[in-house]
Each structure stands twice: as structure tokens, then as C-alpha cells.
Amino acid sequence: MIRPIVRWPNPVLTQVATKACVDDATLTLARDMLDTMYHANGRGLAAPQIGVLTRVFVMDAAWKTTDPAPEVFINPEILWRAPQMGLGPEGCLSIPGVVADVMRHSSLILQWQMTDGSTQAEKLTGFRAICAQHEIDHLNGIVTLDHLSPDARTAALVVLG
Ligand code: NI
């Protein structure tokens, strides 16, 4: 089911999400998040972006160029961050029209719970690493704009009028 996406500066986007249980409600939430993400043409979506303050995000890094490969991350935790960082442009479904240049670690080791309740850990690189950092920020009440200097933030927001 497609759900409405919360737009910045809705205060729900500044809240810290709480730990998720792997239960039917969370599985339904994850399915709805994927429906909503694909419908909005996004590649990642965190639960607070549909107004639910629970630690779940979904991602499909490549569906615009290959077959869909939906991924669900429940209670994600970054176990290791590469010291190498890079600056890159990021959009956000909650801040449509705004692109912000954000510094991210180039790779990381992420641990999370799968939809069957098992725990998984994997090294993420490239777009998946950047997207995971963006979505985990949402779980911690942080958006791209919060990474910008005051001047860059003002410039980024000009498009919003
Ligand atoms: Ni976002």
C-alpha cells in the first residue's frame, strides 16, 4: 500500500526512531515502504518518512537500470566505517527538488535484522553505502540539510522558495 511521504520540515523527520520488532506489523510496514519508494521513483526510504518512528529502511540501489532487488533493513547498525570519505549530491523524497552535497564514508559494515528475524552483516560499498548512511540518518532524525554549512543550506533551500 502506498503511503503519503512526510515532507521536510515536518518535525517527525527530526525525531529518533525506536527499535523495531520483527513482527507482522513491521513486515507490513516494510512492504508499504517498498510500494511507496517505487511509486515515488526513489531508491531508498526510511520509516520516519511515512511518519512511523521505527528503525526500518528499505533500499533498491539499482532498480532503475536492472530488475528490482528490494532490500529491507530492520534495526540497522553500522559496525565499521571506512576512513575514506567522499562528497556527493543527494536528493531526498522528503525534500523534493533539493539536492545537497553530503560527505559520506565510502564503505561500511552494516549489521541488521532480516524479515525472517535472522541477523545479517555485510560490507556495503558504492551507492549502497551512501544510501544506507542517508537512510540511517533519517532513523536518527537527521536530513541532508543538517550536514550543510549555514550558507550551503540557505542556497539549497532557495529552490523551495
Ligand atoms: Ni531522504
JSON list of C-alpha atoms and ligand atoms in Angstrom, two decimals:
[
{"chain": "A", "resi": 1, "resn": "MET", "atom": "CA", "xyz": [0.00, 0.00, 0.00]},
{"chain": "A", "resi": 2, "resn": "ILE", "atom": "CA", "xyz": [1.37, 3.38, -0.99]},
{"chain": "A", "resi": 3, "resn": "ARG", "atom": "CA", "xyz": [1.52, 5.76, 1.95]},
{"chain": "A", "resi": 4, "resn": "PRO", "atom": "CA", "xyz": [1.93, 9.55, 1.92]},
{"chain": "A", "resi": 5, "resn": "ILE", "atom": "CA", "xyz": [5.53, 10.72, 2.23]},
{"chain": "A", "resi": 6, "resn": "VAL", "atom": "CA", "xyz": [6.23, 13.21, 5.02]},
{"chain": "A", "resi": 7, "resn": "ARG", "atom": "CA", "xyz": [7.83, 16.38, 3.74]},
{"chain": "A", "resi": 8, "resn": "TRP", "atom": "CA", "xyz": [10.52, 18.44, 5.46]},
{"chain": "A", "resi": 9, "resn": "PRO", "atom": "CA", "xyz": [10.22, 20.45, 7.76]},
{"chain": "A", "resi": 10, "resn": "ASN", "atom": "CA", "xyz": [7.65, 18.15, 9.38]},
{"chain": "A", "resi": 11, "resn": "PRO", "atom": "CA", "xyz": [9.00, 17.61, 12.92]},
{"chain": "A", "resi": 12, "resn": "VAL", "atom": "CA", "xyz": [8.66, 13.81, 12.64]},
{"chain": "A", "resi": 13, "resn": "LEU", "atom": "CA", "xyz": [11.79, 14.00, 10.46]},
{"chain": "A", "resi": 14, "resn": "THR", "atom": "CA", "xyz": [13.77, 15.32, 13.44]},
{"chain": "A", "resi": 15, "resn": "GLN", "atom": "CA", "xyz": [12.79, 12.51, 15.84]},
{"chain": "A", "resi": 16, "resn": "VAL", "atom": "CA", "xyz": [14.93, 9.49, 16.72]},
{"chain": "A", "resi": 17, "resn": "ALA", "atom": "CA", "xyz": [13.17, 6.25, 15.75]},
{"chain": "A", "resi": 18, "resn": "THR", "atom": "CA", "xyz": [12.90, 3.37, 18.23]},
{"chain": "A", "resi": 19, "resn": "LYS", "atom": "CA", "xyz": [13.93, -0.26, 17.84]},
{"chain": "A", "resi": 20, "resn": "ALA", "atom": "CA", "xyz": [11.64, -2.39, 15.66]},
{"chain": "A", "resi": 21, "resn": "CYS", "atom": "CA", "xyz": [10.21, -5.81, 16.48]},
{"chain": "A", "resi": 22, "resn": "VAL", "atom": "CA", "xyz": [10.30, -8.32, 13.64]},
{"chain": "A", "resi": 23, "resn": "ASP", "atom": "CA", "xyz": [6.56, -8.98, 13.58]},
{"chain": "A", "resi": 24, "resn": "ASP", "atom": "CA", "xyz": [3.64, -8.80, 11.17]},
{"chain": "A", "resi": 25, "resn": "ALA", "atom": "CA", "xyz": [3.23, -5.07, 11.68]},
{"chain": "A", "resi": 26, "resn": "THR", "atom": "CA", "xyz": [6.85, -4.44, 10.75]},
{"chain": "A", "resi": 27, "resn": "LEU", "atom": "CA", "xyz": [6.63, -6.72, 7.70]},
{"chain": "A", "resi": 28, "resn": "THR", "atom": "CA", "xyz": [3.52, -4.84, 6.52]},
{"chain": "A", "resi": 29, "resn": "LEU", "atom": "CA", "xyz": [5.33, -1.57, 7.16]},
{"chain": "A", "resi": 30, "resn": "ALA", "atom": "CA", "xyz": [8.32, -2.72, 5.08]},
{"chain": "A", "resi": 31, "resn": "ARG", "atom": "CA", "xyz": [6.08, -3.81, 2.21]},
{"chain": "A", "resi": 32, "resn": "ASP", "atom": "CA", "xyz": [4.27, -0.46, 2.26]},
{"chain": "A", "resi": 33, "resn": "MET", "atom": "CA", "xyz": [7.61, 1.36, 2.35]},
{"chain": "A", "resi": 34, "resn": "LEU", "atom": "CA", "xyz": [8.78, -0.51, -0.76]},
{"chain": "A", "resi": 35, "resn": "ASP", "atom": "CA", "xyz": [5.49, 0.24, -2.56]},
{"chain": "A", "resi": 36, "resn": "THR", "atom": "CA", "xyz": [5.85, 3.90, -1.59]},
{"chain": "A", "resi": 37, "resn": "MET", "atom": "CA", "xyz": [9.53, 4.07, -2.59]},
{"chain": "A", "resi": 38, "resn": "TYR", "atom": "CA", "xyz": [9.00, 2.56, -6.04]},
{"chain": "A", "resi": 39, "resn": "HIS", "atom": "CA", "xyz": [5.91, 4.70, -6.62]},
{"chain": "A", "resi": 40, "resn": "ALA", "atom": "CA", "xyz": [7.91, 7.83, -5.77]},
{"chain": "A", "resi": 41, "resn": "ASN", "atom": "CA", "xyz": [10.80, 6.76, -8.04]},
{"chain": "A", "resi": 42, "resn": "GLY", "atom": "CA", "xyz": [13.18, 6.58, -5.09]},
{"chain": "A", "resi": 43, "resn": "ARG", "atom": "CA", "xyz": [15.98, 4.18, -4.28]},
{"chain": "A", "resi": 44, "resn": "GLY", "atom": "CA", "xyz": [15.74, 4.36, -0.50]},
{"chain": "A", "resi": 45, "resn": "LEU", "atom": "CA", "xyz": [13.11, 5.18, 2.11]},
{"chain": "A", "resi": 46, "resn": "ALA", "atom": "CA", "xyz": [13.15, 5.20, 5.92]},
{"chain": "A", "resi": 47, "resn": "ALA", "atom": "CA", "xyz": [10.10, 4.59, 8.12]},
{"chain": "A", "resi": 48, "resn": "PRO", "atom": "CA", "xyz": [10.01, 8.13, 9.59]},
{"chain": "A", "resi": 49, "resn": "GLN", "atom": "CA", "xyz": [9.45, 9.37, 6.03]},
{"chain": "A", "resi": 50, "resn": "ILE", "atom": "CA", "xyz": [5.99, 7.82, 6.16]},
{"chain": "A", "resi": 51, "resn": "GLY", "atom": "CA", "xyz": [5.51, 9.04, 9.72]},
{"chain": "A", "resi": 52, "resn": "VAL", "atom": "CA", "xyz": [6.46, 5.83, 11.54]},
{"chain": "A", "resi": 53, "resn": "LEU", "atom": "CA", "xyz": [9.22, 6.23, 14.14]},
{"chain": "A", "resi": 54, "resn": "THR", "atom": "CA", "xyz": [10.65, 2.74, 13.97]},
{"chain": "A", "resi": 55, "resn": "ARG", "atom": "CA", "xyz": [14.10, 1.64, 12.88]},
{"chain": "A", "resi": 56, "resn": "VAL", "atom": "CA", "xyz": [13.43, 0.24, 9.41]},
{"chain": "A", "resi": 57, "resn": "PHE", "atom": "CA", "xyz": [14.61, 1.34, 6.00]},
{"chain": "A", "resi": 58, "resn": "VAL", "atom": "CA", "xyz": [14.26, -0.09, 2.51]},
{"chain": "A", "resi": 59, "resn": "MET", "atom": "CA", "xyz": [16.53, 0.25, -0.47]},
{"chain": "A", "resi": 60, "resn": "ASP", "atom": "CA", "xyz": [16.84, -0.83, -4.06]},
{"chain": "A", "resi": 61, "resn": "ALA", "atom": "CA", "xyz": [20.05, 0.64, -5.39]},
{"chain": "A", "resi": 62, "resn": "ALA", "atom": "CA", "xyz": [19.78, -0.48, -8.99]},
{"chain": "A", "resi": 63, "resn": "TRP", "atom": "CA", "xyz": [16.15, -0.91, -9.98]},
{"chain": "A", "resi": 64, "resn": "LYS", "atom": "CA", "xyz": [16.24, 1.99, -12.41]},
{"chain": "A", "resi": 65, "resn": "THR", "atom": "CA", "xyz": [18.76, 0.09, -14.55]},
{"chain": "A", "resi": 66, "resn": "THR", "atom": "CA", "xyz": [18.19, -3.59, -13.70]},
{"chain": "A", "resi": 67, "resn": "ASP", "atom": "CA", "xyz": [15.44, -5.81, -12.35]},
{"chain": "A", "resi": 68, "resn": "PRO", "atom": "CA", "xyz": [14.04, -4.81, -8.96]},
{"chain": "A", "resi": 69, "resn": "ALA", "atom": "CA", "xyz": [16.01, -6.13, -5.97]},
{"chain": "A", "resi": 70, "resn": "PRO", "atom": "CA", "xyz": [14.23, -4.82, -2.88]},
{"chain": "A", "resi": 71, "resn": "GLU", "atom": "CA", "xyz": [16.12, -4.92, 0.41]},
{"chain": "A", "resi": 72, "resn": "VAL", "atom": "CA", "xyz": [14.67, -4.44, 3.89]},
{"chain": "A", "resi": 73, "resn": "PHE", "atom": "CA", "xyz": [16.91, -3.38, 6.80]},
{"chain": "A", "resi": 74, "resn": "ILE", "atom": "CA", "xyz": [15.46, -3.76, 10.30]},
{"chain": "A", "resi": 75, "resn": "ASN", "atom": "CA", "xyz": [17.37, -2.24, 13.26]},
{"chain": "A", "resi": 76, "resn": "PRO", "atom": "CA", "xyz": [20.45, -1.42, 11.14]},
{"chain": "A", "resi": 77, "resn": "GLU", "atom": "CA", "xyz": [23.71, -0.73, 12.93]},
{"chain": "A", "resi": 78, "resn": "ILE", "atom": "CA", "xyz": [26.95, 0.49, 11.42]},
{"chain": "A", "resi": 79, "resn": "LEU", "atom": "CA", "xyz": [29.74, -1.71, 12.79]},
{"chain": "A", "resi": 80, "resn": "TRP", "atom": "CA", "xyz": [32.59, -0.10, 10.88]},
{"chain": "A", "resi": 81, "resn": "ARG", "atom": "CA", "xyz": [33.09, 2.97, 8.71]},
{"chain": "A", "resi": 82, "resn": "ALA", "atom": "CA", "xyz": [35.84, 3.34, 6.12]},
{"chain": "A", "resi": 83, "resn": "PRO", "atom": "CA", "xyz": [38.06, 6.33, 6.90]},
{"chain": "A", "resi": 84, "resn": "GLN", "atom": "CA", "xyz": [37.85, 7.38, 3.25]},
{"chain": "A", "resi": 85, "resn": "MET", "atom": "CA", "xyz": [35.08, 9.89, 2.64]},
{"chain": "A", "resi": 86, "resn": "GLY", "atom": "CA", "xyz": [33.63, 11.49, -0.44]},
{"chain": "A", "resi": 87, "resn": "LEU", "atom": "CA", "xyz": [31.34, 14.39, -1.25]},
{"chain": "A", "resi": 88, "resn": "GLY", "atom": "CA", "xyz": [28.37, 13.63, -3.46]},
{"chain": "A", "resi": 89, "resn": "PRO", "atom": "CA", "xyz": [24.97, 15.06, -4.42]},
{"chain": "A", "resi": 90, "resn": "GLU", "atom": "CA", "xyz": [21.95, 13.55, -2.67]},
{"chain": "A", "resi": 91, "resn": "GLY", "atom": "CA", "xyz": [18.26, 14.01, -3.15]},
{"chain": "A", "resi": 92, "resn": "CYS", "atom": "CA", "xyz": [15.60, 13.00, -0.64]},
{"chain": "A", "resi": 93, "resn": "LEU", "atom": "CA", "xyz": [11.96, 12.05, -1.20]},
{"chain": "A", "resi": 94, "resn": "SER", "atom": "CA", "xyz": [11.07, 14.21, 1.83]},
{"chain": "A", "resi": 95, "resn": "ILE", "atom": "CA", "xyz": [12.79, 17.28, 0.37]},
{"chain": "A", "resi": 96, "resn": "PRO", "atom": "CA", "xyz": [11.73, 17.14, -3.28]},
{"chain": "A", "resi": 97, "resn": "GLY", "atom": "CA", "xyz": [13.66, 19.34, -5.68]},
{"chain": "A", "resi": 98, "resn": "VAL", "atom": "CA", "xyz": [16.57, 19.88, -3.31]},
{"chain": "A", "resi": 99, "resn": "VAL", "atom": "CA", "xyz": [19.98, 18.37, -4.00]},
{"chain": "A", "resi": 100, "resn": "ALA", "atom": "CA", "xyz": [22.58, 18.66, -1.24]},
{"chain": "A", "resi": 101, "resn": "ASP", "atom": "CA", "xyz": [26.27, 17.74, -1.38]},
{"chain": "A", "resi": 102, "resn": "VAL", "atom": "CA", "xyz": [26.95, 15.49, 1.60]},
{"chain": "A", "resi": 103, "resn": "MET", "atom": "CA", "xyz": [30.19, 13.91, 2.87]},
{"chain": "A", "resi": 104, "resn": "ARG", "atom": "CA", "xyz": [29.83, 10.14, 3.37]},
{"chain": "A", "resi": 105, "resn": "HIS", "atom": "CA", "xyz": [32.09, 7.24, 4.22]},
{"chain": "A", "resi": 106, "resn": "SER", "atom": "CA", "xyz": [32.93, 5.35, 1.04]},
{"chain": "A", "resi": 107, "resn": "SER", "atom": "CA", "xyz": [32.10, 1.96, 2.57]},
{"chain": "A", "resi": 108, "resn": "LEU", "atom": "CA", "xyz": [30.87, 0.49, 5.81]},
{"chain": "A", "resi": 109, "resn": "ILE", "atom": "CA", "xyz": [29.97, -2.75, 7.50]},
{"chain": "A", "resi": 110, "resn": "LEU", "atom": "CA", "xyz": [26.29, -2.84, 8.30]},
{"chain": "A", "resi": 111, "resn": "GLN", "atom": "CA", "xyz": [24.50, -5.29, 10.57]},
{"chain": "A", "resi": 112, "resn": "TRP", "atom": "CA", "xyz": [20.73, -5.60, 10.52]},
{"chain": "A", "resi": 113, "resn": "GLN", "atom": "CA", "xyz": [17.83, -7.97, 11.05]},
{"chain": "A", "resi": 114, "resn": "MET", "atom": "CA", "xyz": [16.23, -9.65, 8.07]},
{"chain": "A", "resi": 115, "resn": "THR", "atom": "CA", "xyz": [12.47, -10.07, 7.66]},
{"chain": "A", "resi": 116, "resn": "ASP", "atom": "CA", "xyz": [12.80, -13.64, 8.98]},
{"chain": "A", "resi": 117, "resn": "GLY", "atom": "CA", "xyz": [14.37, -12.32, 12.18]},
{"chain": "A", "resi": 118, "resn": "SER", "atom": "CA", "xyz": [17.90, -13.52, 11.40]},
{"chain": "A", "resi": 119, "resn": "THR", "atom": "CA", "xyz": [20.85, -11.17, 11.74]},
{"chain": "A", "resi": 120, "resn": "GLN", "atom": "CA", "xyz": [22.95, -10.30, 8.73]},
{"chain": "A", "resi": 121, "resn": "ALA", "atom": "CA", "xyz": [26.18, -8.33, 8.34]},
{"chain": "A", "resi": 122, "resn": "GLU", "atom": "CA", "xyz": [27.62, -7.16, 5.06]},
{"chain": "A", "resi": 123, "resn": "LYS", "atom": "CA", "xyz": [30.15, -4.71, 3.71]},
{"chain": "A", "resi": 124, "resn": "LEU", "atom": "CA", "xyz": [28.36, -2.08, 1.65]},
{"chain": "A", "resi": 125, "resn": "THR", "atom": "CA", "xyz": [30.17, -0.04, -0.98]},
{"chain": "A", "resi": 126, "resn": "GLY", "atom": "CA", "xyz": [29.31, 2.50, -3.64]},
{"chain": "A", "resi": 127, "resn": "PHE", "atom": "CA", "xyz": [25.74, 3.73, -3.84]},
{"chain": "A", "resi": 128, "resn": "ARG", "atom": "CA", "xyz": [24.50, 1.17, -1.29]},
{"chain": "A", "resi": 129, "resn": "ALA", "atom": "CA", "xyz": [26.92, 2.52, 1.33]},
{"chain": "A", "resi": 130, "resn": "ILE", "atom": "CA", "xyz": [25.89, 6.12, 0.69]},
{"chain": "A", "resi": 131, "resn": "CYS", "atom": "CA", "xyz": [22.19, 5.30, 0.61]},
{"chain": "A", "resi": 132, "resn": "ALA", "atom": "CA", "xyz": [22.42, 3.32, 3.87]},
{"chain": "A", "resi": 133, "resn": "GLN", "atom": "CA", "xyz": [24.09, 6.29, 5.61]},
{"chain": "A", "resi": 134, "resn": "HIS", "atom": "CA", "xyz": [21.37, 8.62, 4.29]},
{"chain": "A", "resi": 135, "resn": "GLU", "atom": "CA", "xyz": [18.56, 6.32, 5.49]},
{"chain": "A", "resi": 136, "resn": "ILE", "atom": "CA", "xyz": [20.17, 5.66, 8.90]},
{"chain": "A", "resi": 137, "resn": "ASP", "atom": "CA", "xyz": [20.40, 9.43, 9.30]},
{"chain": "A", "resi": 138, "resn": "HIS", "atom": "CA", "xyz": [16.61, 9.52, 8.89]},
{"chain": "A", "resi": 139, "resn": "LEU", "atom": "CA", "xyz": [16.28, 6.96, 11.71]},
{"chain": "A", "resi": 140, "resn": "ASN", "atom": "CA", "xyz": [18.27, 9.37, 13.86]},
{"chain": "A", "resi": 141, "resn": "GLY", "atom": "CA", "xyz": [16.26, 12.46, 12.94]},
{"chain": "A", "resi": 142, "resn": "ILE", "atom": "CA", "xyz": [18.86, 13.85, 10.54]},
{"chain": "A", "resi": 143, "resn": "VAL", "atom": "CA", "xyz": [18.30, 15.02, 6.96]},
{"chain": "A", "resi": 144, "resn": "THR", "atom": "CA", "xyz": [20.77, 16.01, 4.24]},
{"chain": "A", "resi": 145, "resn": "LEU", "atom": "CA", "xyz": [20.32, 19.70, 5.05]},
{"chain": "A", "resi": 146, "resn": "ASP", "atom": "CA", "xyz": [21.68, 19.11, 8.54]},
{"chain": "A", "resi": 147, "resn": "HIS", "atom": "CA", "xyz": [25.08, 18.25, 7.02]},
{"chain": "A", "resi": 148, "resn": "LEU", "atom": "CA", "xyz": [25.39, 21.61, 5.26]},
{"chain": "A", "resi": 149, "resn": "SER", "atom": "CA", "xyz": [27.03, 24.83, 6.38]},
{"chain": "A", "resi": 150, "resn": "PRO", "atom": "CA", "xyz": [24.54, 27.64, 7.02]},
{"chain": "A", "resi": 151, "resn": "ASP", "atom": "CA", "xyz": [25.37, 29.24, 3.65]},
{"chain": "A", "resi": 152, "resn": "ALA", "atom": "CA", "xyz": [25.06, 25.99, 1.72]},
{"chain": "A", "resi": 153, "resn": "ARG", "atom": "CA", "xyz": [21.80, 25.23, 3.49]},
{"chain": "A", "resi": 154, "resn": "THR", "atom": "CA", "xyz": [20.37, 28.60, 2.54]},
{"chain": "A", "resi": 155, "resn": "ALA", "atom": "CA", "xyz": [21.47, 28.07, -1.07]},
{"chain": "A", "resi": 156, "resn": "ALA", "atom": "CA", "xyz": [19.99, 24.57, -1.20]},
{"chain": "A", "resi": 157, "resn": "LEU", "atom": "CA", "xyz": [16.67, 25.83, 0.13]},
{"chain": "A", "resi": 158, "resn": "VAL", "atom": "CA", "xyz": [16.35, 28.64, -2.43]},
{"chain": "A", "resi": 159, "resn": "VAL", "atom": "CA", "xyz": [14.58, 26.21, -4.77]},
{"chain": "A", "resi": 160, "resn": "LEU", "atom": "CA", "xyz": [11.88, 25.65, -2.15]},
{"chain": "A", "resi": 161, "resn": "GLY", "atom": "CA", "xyz": [11.11, 29.37, -2.22]},
{"chain": "B", "resi": 1, "resn": "NI", "atom": "NI", "xyz": [15.95, 11.01, 2.48]}
]
